[in-house]
mmCIF file of C-alpha atoms in Angstrom:
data_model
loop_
_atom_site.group_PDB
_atom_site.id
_atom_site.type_symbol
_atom_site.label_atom_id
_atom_site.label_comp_id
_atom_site.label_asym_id
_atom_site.label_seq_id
_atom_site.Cartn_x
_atom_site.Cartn_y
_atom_site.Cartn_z
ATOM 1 C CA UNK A 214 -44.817 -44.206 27.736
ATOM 2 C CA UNK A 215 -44.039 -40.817 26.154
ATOM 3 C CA UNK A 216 -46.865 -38.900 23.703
ATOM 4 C CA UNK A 217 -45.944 -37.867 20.725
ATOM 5 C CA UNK A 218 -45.220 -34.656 21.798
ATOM 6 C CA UNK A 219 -42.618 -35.624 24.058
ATOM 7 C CA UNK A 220 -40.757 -37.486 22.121
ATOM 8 C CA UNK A 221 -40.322 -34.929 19.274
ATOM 9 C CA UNK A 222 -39.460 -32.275 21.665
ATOM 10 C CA UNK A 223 -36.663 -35.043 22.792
ATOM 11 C CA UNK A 224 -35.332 -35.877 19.806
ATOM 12 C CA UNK A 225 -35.151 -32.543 18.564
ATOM 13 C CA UNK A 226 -32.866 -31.893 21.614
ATOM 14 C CA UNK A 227 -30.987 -34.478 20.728
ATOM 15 C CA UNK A 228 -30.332 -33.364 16.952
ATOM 16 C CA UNK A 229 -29.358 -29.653 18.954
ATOM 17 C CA UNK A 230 -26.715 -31.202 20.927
ATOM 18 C CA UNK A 231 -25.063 -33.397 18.313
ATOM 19 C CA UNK A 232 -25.272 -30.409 16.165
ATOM 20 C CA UNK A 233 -23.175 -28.450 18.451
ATOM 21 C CA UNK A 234 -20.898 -31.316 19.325
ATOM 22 C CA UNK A 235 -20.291 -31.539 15.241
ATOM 23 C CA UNK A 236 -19.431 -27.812 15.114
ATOM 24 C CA UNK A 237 -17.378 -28.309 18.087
ATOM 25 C CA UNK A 238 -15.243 -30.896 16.477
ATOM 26 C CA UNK A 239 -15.376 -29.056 13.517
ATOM 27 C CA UNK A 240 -13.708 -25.992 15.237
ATOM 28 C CA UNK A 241 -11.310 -28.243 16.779
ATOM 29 C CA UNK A 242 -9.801 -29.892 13.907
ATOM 30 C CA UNK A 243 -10.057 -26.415 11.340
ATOM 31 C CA UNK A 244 -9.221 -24.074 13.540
ATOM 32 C CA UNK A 245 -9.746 -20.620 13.434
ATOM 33 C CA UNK A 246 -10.964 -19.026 10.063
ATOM 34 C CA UNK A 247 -8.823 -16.894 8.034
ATOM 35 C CA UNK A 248 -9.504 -14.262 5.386
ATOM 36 C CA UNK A 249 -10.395 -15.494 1.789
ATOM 37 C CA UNK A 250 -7.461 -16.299 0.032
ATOM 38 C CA UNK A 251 -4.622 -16.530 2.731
ATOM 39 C CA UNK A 252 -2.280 -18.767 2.041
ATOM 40 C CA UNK A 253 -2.638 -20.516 5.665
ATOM 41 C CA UNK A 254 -5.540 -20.636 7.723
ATOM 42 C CA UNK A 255 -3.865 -20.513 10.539
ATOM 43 C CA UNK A 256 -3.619 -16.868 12.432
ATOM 44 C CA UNK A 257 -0.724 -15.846 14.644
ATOM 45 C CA UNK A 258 -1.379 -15.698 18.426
ATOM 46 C CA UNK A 259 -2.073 -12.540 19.912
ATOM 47 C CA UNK A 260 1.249 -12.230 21.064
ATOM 48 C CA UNK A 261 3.125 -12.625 17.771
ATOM 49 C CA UNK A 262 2.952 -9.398 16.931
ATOM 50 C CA UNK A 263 6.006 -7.369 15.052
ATOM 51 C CA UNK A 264 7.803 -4.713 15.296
ATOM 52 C CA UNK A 265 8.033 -2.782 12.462
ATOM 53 C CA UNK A 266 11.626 -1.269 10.961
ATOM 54 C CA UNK A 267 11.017 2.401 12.629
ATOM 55 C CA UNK A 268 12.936 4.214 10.436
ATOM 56 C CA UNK A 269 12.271 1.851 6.936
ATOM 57 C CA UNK A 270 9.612 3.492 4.353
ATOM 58 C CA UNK A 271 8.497 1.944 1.560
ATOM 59 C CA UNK A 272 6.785 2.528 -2.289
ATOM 60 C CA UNK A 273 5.263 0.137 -4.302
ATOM 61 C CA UNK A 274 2.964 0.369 -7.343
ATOM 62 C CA UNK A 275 0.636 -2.710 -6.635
ATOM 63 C CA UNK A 276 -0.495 -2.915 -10.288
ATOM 64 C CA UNK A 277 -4.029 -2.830 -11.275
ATOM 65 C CA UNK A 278 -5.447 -4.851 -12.883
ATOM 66 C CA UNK A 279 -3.369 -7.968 -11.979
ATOM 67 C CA UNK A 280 -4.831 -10.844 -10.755
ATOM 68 C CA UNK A 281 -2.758 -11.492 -7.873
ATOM 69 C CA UNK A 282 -2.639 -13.001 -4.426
ATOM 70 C CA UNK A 283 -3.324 -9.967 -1.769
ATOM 71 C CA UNK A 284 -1.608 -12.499 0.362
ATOM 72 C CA UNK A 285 1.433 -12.814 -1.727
ATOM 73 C CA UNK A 286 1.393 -9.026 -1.377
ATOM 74 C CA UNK A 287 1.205 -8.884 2.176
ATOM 75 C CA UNK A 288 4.146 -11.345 1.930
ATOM 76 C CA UNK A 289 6.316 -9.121 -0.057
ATOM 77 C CA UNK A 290 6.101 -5.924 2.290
ATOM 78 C CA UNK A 291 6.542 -7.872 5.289
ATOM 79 C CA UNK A 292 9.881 -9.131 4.445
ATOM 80 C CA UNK A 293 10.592 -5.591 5.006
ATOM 81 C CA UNK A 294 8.494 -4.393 7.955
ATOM 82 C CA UNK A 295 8.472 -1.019 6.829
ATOM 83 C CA UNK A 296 7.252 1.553 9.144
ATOM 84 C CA UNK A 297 5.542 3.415 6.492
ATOM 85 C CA UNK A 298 4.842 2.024 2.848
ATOM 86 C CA UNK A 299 3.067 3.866 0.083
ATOM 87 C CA UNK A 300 0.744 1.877 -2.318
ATOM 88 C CA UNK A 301 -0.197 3.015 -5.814
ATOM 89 C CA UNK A 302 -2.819 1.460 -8.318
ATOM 90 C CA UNK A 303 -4.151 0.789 -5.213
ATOM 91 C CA UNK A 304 -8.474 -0.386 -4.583
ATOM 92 C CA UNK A 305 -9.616 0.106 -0.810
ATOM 93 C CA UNK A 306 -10.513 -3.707 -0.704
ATOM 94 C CA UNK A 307 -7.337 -4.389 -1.718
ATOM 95 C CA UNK A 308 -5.511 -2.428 0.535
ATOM 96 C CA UNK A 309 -7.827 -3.796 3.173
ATOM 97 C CA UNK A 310 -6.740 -7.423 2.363
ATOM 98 C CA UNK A 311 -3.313 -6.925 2.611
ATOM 99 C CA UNK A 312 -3.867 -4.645 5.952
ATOM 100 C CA UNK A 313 -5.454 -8.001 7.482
ATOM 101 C CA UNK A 314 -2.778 -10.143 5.973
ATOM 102 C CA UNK A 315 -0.014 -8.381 7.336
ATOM 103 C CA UNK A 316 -1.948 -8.589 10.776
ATOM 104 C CA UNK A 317 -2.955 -12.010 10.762
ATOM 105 C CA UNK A 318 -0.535 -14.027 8.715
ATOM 106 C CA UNK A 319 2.610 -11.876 9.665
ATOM 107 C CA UNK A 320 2.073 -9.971 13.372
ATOM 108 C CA UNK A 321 2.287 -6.493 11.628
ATOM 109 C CA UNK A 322 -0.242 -3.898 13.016
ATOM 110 C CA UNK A 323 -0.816 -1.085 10.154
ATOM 111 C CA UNK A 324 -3.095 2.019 10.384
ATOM 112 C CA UNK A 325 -4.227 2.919 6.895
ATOM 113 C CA UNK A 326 -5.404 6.405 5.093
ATOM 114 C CA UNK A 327 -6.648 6.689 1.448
ATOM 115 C CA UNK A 328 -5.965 9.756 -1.081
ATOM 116 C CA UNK A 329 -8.189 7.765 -3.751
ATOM 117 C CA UNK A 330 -9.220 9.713 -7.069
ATOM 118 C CA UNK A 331 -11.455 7.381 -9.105
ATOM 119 C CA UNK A 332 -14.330 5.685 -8.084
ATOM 120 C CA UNK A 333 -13.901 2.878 -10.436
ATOM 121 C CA UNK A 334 -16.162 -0.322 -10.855
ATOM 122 C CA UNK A 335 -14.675 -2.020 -13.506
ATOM 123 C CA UNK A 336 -11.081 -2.332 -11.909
ATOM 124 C CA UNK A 337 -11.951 -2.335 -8.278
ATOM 125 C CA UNK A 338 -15.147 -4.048 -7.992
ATOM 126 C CA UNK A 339 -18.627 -2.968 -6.227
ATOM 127 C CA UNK A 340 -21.738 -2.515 -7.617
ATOM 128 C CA UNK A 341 -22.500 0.172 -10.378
ATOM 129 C CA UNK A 342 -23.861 2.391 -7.564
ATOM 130 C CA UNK A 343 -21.364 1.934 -4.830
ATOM 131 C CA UNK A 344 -17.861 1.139 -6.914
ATOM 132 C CA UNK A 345 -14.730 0.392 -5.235
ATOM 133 C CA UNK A 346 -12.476 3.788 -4.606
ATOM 134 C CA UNK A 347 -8.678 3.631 -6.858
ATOM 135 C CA UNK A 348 -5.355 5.550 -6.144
ATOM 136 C CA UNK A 349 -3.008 5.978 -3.521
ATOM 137 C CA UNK A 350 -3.201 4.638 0.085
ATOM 138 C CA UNK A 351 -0.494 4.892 3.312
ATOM 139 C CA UNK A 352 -0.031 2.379 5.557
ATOM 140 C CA UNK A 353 1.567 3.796 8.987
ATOM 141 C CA UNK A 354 2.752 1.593 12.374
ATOM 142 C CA UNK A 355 2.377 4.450 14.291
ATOM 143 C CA UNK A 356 -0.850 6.894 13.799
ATOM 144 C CA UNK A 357 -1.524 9.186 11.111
ATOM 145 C CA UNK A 358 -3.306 12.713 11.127
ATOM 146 C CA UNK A 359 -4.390 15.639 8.869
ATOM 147 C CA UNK A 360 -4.354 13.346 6.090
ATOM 148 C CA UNK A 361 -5.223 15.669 2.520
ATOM 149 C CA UNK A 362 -6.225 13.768 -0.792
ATOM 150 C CA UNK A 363 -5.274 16.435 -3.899
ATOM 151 C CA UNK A 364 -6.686 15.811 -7.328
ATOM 152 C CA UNK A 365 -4.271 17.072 -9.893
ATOM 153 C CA UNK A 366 -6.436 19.720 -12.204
ATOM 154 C CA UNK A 367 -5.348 17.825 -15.163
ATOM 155 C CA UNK A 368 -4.349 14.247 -14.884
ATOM 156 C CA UNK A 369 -3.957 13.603 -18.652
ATOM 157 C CA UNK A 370 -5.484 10.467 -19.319
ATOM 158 C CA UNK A 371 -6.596 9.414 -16.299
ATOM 159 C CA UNK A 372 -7.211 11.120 -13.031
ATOM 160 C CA UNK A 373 -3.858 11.445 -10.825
ATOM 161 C CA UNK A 374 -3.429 13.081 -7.753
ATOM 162 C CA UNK A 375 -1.363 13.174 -4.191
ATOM 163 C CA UNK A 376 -2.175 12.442 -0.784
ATOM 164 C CA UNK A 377 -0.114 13.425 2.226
ATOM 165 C CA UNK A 378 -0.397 12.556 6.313
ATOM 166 C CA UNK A 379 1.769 13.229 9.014
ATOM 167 C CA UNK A 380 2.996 10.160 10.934
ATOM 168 C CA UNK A 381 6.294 9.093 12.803
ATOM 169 C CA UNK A 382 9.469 7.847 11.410
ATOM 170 C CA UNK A 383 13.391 7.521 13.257
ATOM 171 C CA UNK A 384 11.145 8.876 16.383
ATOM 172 C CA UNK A 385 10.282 11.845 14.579
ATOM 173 C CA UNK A 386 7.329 13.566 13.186
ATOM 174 C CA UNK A 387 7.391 13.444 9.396
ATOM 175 C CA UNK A 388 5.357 15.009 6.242
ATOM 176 C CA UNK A 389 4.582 12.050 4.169
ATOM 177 C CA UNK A 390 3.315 12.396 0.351
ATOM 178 C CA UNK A 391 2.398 9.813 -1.985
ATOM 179 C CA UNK A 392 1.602 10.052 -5.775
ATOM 180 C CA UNK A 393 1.408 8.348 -9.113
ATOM 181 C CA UNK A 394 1.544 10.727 -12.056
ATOM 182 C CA UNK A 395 0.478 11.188 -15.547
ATOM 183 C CA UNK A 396 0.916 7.753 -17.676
ATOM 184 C CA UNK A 397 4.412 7.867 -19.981
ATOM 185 C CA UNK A 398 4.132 10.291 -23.285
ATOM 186 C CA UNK A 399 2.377 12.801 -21.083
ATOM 187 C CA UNK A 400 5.775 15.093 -20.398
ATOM 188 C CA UNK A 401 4.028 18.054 -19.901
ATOM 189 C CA UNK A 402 1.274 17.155 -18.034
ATOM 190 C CA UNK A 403 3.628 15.437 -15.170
ATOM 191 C CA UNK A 404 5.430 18.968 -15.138
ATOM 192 C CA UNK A 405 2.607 20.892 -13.851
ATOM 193 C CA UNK A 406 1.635 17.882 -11.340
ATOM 194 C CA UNK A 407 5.382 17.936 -10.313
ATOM 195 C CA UNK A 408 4.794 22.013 -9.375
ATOM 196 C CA UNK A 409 1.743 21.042 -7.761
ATOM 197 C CA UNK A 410 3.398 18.736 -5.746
ATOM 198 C CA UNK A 411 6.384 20.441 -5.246
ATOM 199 C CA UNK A 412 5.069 23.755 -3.574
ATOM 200 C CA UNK A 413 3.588 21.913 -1.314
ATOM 201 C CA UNK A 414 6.173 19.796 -0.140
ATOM 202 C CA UNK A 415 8.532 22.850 0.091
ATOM 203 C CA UNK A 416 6.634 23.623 3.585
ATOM 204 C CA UNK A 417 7.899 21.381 5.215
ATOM 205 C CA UNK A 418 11.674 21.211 6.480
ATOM 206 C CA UNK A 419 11.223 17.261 7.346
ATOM 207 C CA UNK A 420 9.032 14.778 4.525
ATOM 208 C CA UNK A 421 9.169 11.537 2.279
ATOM 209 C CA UNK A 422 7.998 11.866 -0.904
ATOM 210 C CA UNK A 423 7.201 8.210 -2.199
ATOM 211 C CA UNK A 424 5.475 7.547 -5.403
ATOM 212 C CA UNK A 425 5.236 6.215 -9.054
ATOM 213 C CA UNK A 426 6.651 9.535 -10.761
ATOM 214 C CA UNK A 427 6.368 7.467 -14.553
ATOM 215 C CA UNK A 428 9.242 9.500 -15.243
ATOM 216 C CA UNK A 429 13.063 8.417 -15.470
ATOM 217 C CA UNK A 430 15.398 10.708 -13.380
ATOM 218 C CA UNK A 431 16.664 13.126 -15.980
ATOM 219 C CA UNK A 432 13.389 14.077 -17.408
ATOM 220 C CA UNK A 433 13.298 17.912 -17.311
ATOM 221 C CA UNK A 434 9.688 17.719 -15.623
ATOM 222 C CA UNK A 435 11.156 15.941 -12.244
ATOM 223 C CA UNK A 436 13.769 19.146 -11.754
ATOM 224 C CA UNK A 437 11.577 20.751 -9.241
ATOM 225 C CA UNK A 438 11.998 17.338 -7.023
ATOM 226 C CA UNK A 439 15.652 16.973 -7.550
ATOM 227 C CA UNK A 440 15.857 20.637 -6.391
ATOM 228 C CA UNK A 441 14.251 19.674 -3.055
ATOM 229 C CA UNK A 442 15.633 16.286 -1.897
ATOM 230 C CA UNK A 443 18.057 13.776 -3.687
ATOM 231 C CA UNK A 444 16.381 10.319 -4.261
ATOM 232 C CA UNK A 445 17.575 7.102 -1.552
ATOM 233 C CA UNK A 446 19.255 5.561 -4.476
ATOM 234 C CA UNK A 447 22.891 6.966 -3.961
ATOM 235 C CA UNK A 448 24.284 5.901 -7.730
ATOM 236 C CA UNK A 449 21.034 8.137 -8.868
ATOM 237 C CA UNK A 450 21.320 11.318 -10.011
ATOM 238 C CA UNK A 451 19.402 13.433 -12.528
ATOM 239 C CA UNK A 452 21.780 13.232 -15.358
ATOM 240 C CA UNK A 453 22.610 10.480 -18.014
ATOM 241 C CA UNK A 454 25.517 9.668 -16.104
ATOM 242 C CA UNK A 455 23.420 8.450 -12.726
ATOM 243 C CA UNK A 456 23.355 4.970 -12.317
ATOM 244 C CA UNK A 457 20.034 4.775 -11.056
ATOM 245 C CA UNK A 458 18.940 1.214 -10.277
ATOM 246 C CA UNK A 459 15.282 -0.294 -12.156
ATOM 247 C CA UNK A 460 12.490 0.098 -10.225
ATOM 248 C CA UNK A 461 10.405 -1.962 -13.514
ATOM 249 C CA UNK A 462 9.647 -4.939 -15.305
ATOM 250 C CA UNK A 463 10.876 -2.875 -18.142
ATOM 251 C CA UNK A 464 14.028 -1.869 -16.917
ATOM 252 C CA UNK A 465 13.312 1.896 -16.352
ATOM 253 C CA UNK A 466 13.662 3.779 -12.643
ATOM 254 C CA UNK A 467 9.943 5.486 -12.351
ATOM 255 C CA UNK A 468 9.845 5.105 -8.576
ATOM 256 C CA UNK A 469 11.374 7.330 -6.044
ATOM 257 C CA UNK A 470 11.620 7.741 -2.174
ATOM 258 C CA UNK A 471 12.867 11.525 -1.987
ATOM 259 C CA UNK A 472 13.554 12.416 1.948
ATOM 260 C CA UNK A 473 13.954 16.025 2.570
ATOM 261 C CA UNK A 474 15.566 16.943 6.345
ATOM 262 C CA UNK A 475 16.361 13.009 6.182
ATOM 263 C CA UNK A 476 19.374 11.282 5.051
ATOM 264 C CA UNK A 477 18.990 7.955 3.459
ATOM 265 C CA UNK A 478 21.396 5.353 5.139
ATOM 266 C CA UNK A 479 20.193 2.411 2.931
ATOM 267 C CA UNK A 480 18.506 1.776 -0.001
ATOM 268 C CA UNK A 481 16.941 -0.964 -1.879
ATOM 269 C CA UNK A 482 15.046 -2.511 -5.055
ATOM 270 C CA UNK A 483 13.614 -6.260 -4.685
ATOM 271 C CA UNK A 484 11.716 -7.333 -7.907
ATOM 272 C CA UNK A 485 8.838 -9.279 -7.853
ATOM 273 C CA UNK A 486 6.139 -11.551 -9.611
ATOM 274 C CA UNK A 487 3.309 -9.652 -7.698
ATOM 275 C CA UNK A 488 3.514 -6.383 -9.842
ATOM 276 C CA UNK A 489 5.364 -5.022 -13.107
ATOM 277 C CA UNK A 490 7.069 -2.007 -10.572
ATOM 278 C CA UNK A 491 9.669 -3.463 -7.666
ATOM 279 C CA UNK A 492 9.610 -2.775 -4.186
ATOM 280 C CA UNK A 493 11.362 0.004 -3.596
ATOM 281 C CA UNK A 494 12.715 0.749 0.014
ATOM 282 C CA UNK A 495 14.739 2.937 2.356
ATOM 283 C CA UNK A 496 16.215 3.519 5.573
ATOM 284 C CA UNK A 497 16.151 7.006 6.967
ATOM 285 C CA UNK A 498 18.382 8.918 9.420
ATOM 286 C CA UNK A 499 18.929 12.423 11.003
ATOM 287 C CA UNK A 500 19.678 14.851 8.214
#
C-alpha cells in the first residue's frame, strides 16, 4: 500500500507527462508559430530562401496611418524581390514586421537601417515614454554601412528629413538616399530640402535617390534633382510634355527612383490596396 505521500508525488508525475504529451500533440498538429498577423502559419524551410533581383531597387510610401496587413505588405515587395527598397511613413515595428514576413513567409533575407525623425506615439505605438520611432527606413540583401539620418532644418509642417547608406547593387558599391519631403502647398519649403539633399548627393559619382518627393516632375523646386540624374520612368521628363506615369491614388507622380552613374533598363508602377502611393520600381545597369 502506498502513503499518501506517494501517491501524490505519483500522480503529479503523471499529470507532468500527459501534460507534455498534450503539448507534444499540440506541436504536431499546429506546427510551428508564426508572427502575429501572417497570413499562414506555416514558415518556409530553412532552405527556401530567395534570391533577391541584384540589380532591382525599390520606393514605396507605406502610408501611415492605415490599418493594414504588414503581411499584405511583405506580399507586395516580394513579388518584386528587390535588392534594395526604400520605405517612407514608415514605424520601426512596422518595418520590423514586414522584415520577418519577407523572411518567413517568402525566403527573403533583408538587413534593415532607419533614418527616423519623429518619435511619435500616437501613429506608431509605444508607451508615452518610449514611443515608436517614424520616417524613412532601407531594407538591403546585401550589408549596409555608414548609414547618416539628416533632419531637414525646416520640415514645414511636420519634421522631414533623409537618410543615406552605402550597400551593393549590379555588383557594385552604391550611395543610397531615401526621403519624404515637405507635405503638398509647401513649394518653398521642399526647395531648400531639395538643396539639402542635392549637395549631398552630388559627391558621389554612383547613387539612387528613392523617395516620396510630394512634388510632380515640373515643379521648379525638383530642378536641382533633374540636374543630377533623370528619373527610371523613361516617358518622364520635367516639363508638361513628360508623360510621367502615377505613382498615387490620386493620379499624380510624387515618387521617384533617380540613379546617377546608373542607367535604368526597366521601370515600373504596380498600384495597390496596401497604401494611397504605388510601388514604384527599377532595374539598374552600368551607366
Amino acid at each position: 500500500m502506498w502513503t499518501r505521500t506517494e501517491e501524490a508525488l505519483v500522480f503529479g508525475r503523471g499529470m507532468r507527462l500527459l501534460a507534455g504529451a498534450m503539448t507534444v500533440a499540440c506541436m504536431v498538429l499546429v506546427g510551428p508559430s508564426a508572427p502575429s498577423g501572417a497570413l499562414s502559419g506555416r514558415s518556409l524551410p530553412v532552405t527556401a530562401v530567395r534570391e533577391a533581383v541584384p540589380n532591382r531597387v525599390m520606393t514605396w510610401n507605406i502610408c501611415n496611418p492605415c490599418n493594414v496587413s504588414n503581411a499584405g505588405r511583405a506580399a507586395e515587395i516580394a513579388t518584386y524581390a528587390p535588392q534594395v527598397i526604400g520605405l517612407q511613413e514608415a514605424c520601426v515595428r512596422d518595418v520590423e514586421r514586414i522584415r520577418e514576413y519577407l523572411e518567413s513567409l517568402h525566403g527573403l533575407v533583408y538587413h534593415v537601417e532607419y533614418g527616423t525623425v519623429l518619435q511619435d506615439w500616437s501613429r506608431c505605438g509605444g508607451v508615452p515614454w518610449s514611443p515608436g520611432a517614424f520616417g524613412q527606413a532601407v531594407l538591403s540583401a546585401a550589408p549596409m554601412t555608414d548609414r547618416v539620418s539628416v533632419e531637414y532644418p525646416d520640415g514645414g509642417s511636420e519634421d522631414r528629413g533623409y537618410m543615406a547608406v552605402t550597400t551593393t547593387v549590379d555588383g557594385q558599391r552604391v550611395r543610397v538616399f531615401n526621403t519624404h519631403l515637405a507635405q503638398r502647398r509647401q513649394e518653398e519649403v521642399r526647395a531648400d530640402q531639395v538643396g539639402v539633399l542635392a549637395a549631398e548627393v552630388a559627391r558621389y559619382d554612383r547613387a539612387v535617390v528613392l523617395g516620396d518627393f510630394n512634388a510632380v516632375p515640373d515643379a521648379p523646386e525638383l530642378a536641382p534633382m533633374w540636374e543630377l540624374a533623370a528619373d527610371t520612368d523613361p516617358g518622364c521628363r520635367p516639363s508638361p510634355a513628360g508623360t510621367c506615369e502615377p505613382t498615387t491614388d490620386w493620379q499624380s507622380k510624387f515618387d521617384y527612383v533617380f540613379p546617377r552613374g546608373m542607367a535604368p533598363l526597366e521601370h515600373g508602377v504596380r498600384p495597390t490596396s496596401y497604401s494611397d502611393h504605388h510601388l514604384v520600381h527599377a532595374d539598374l545597369g552600368p551607366a
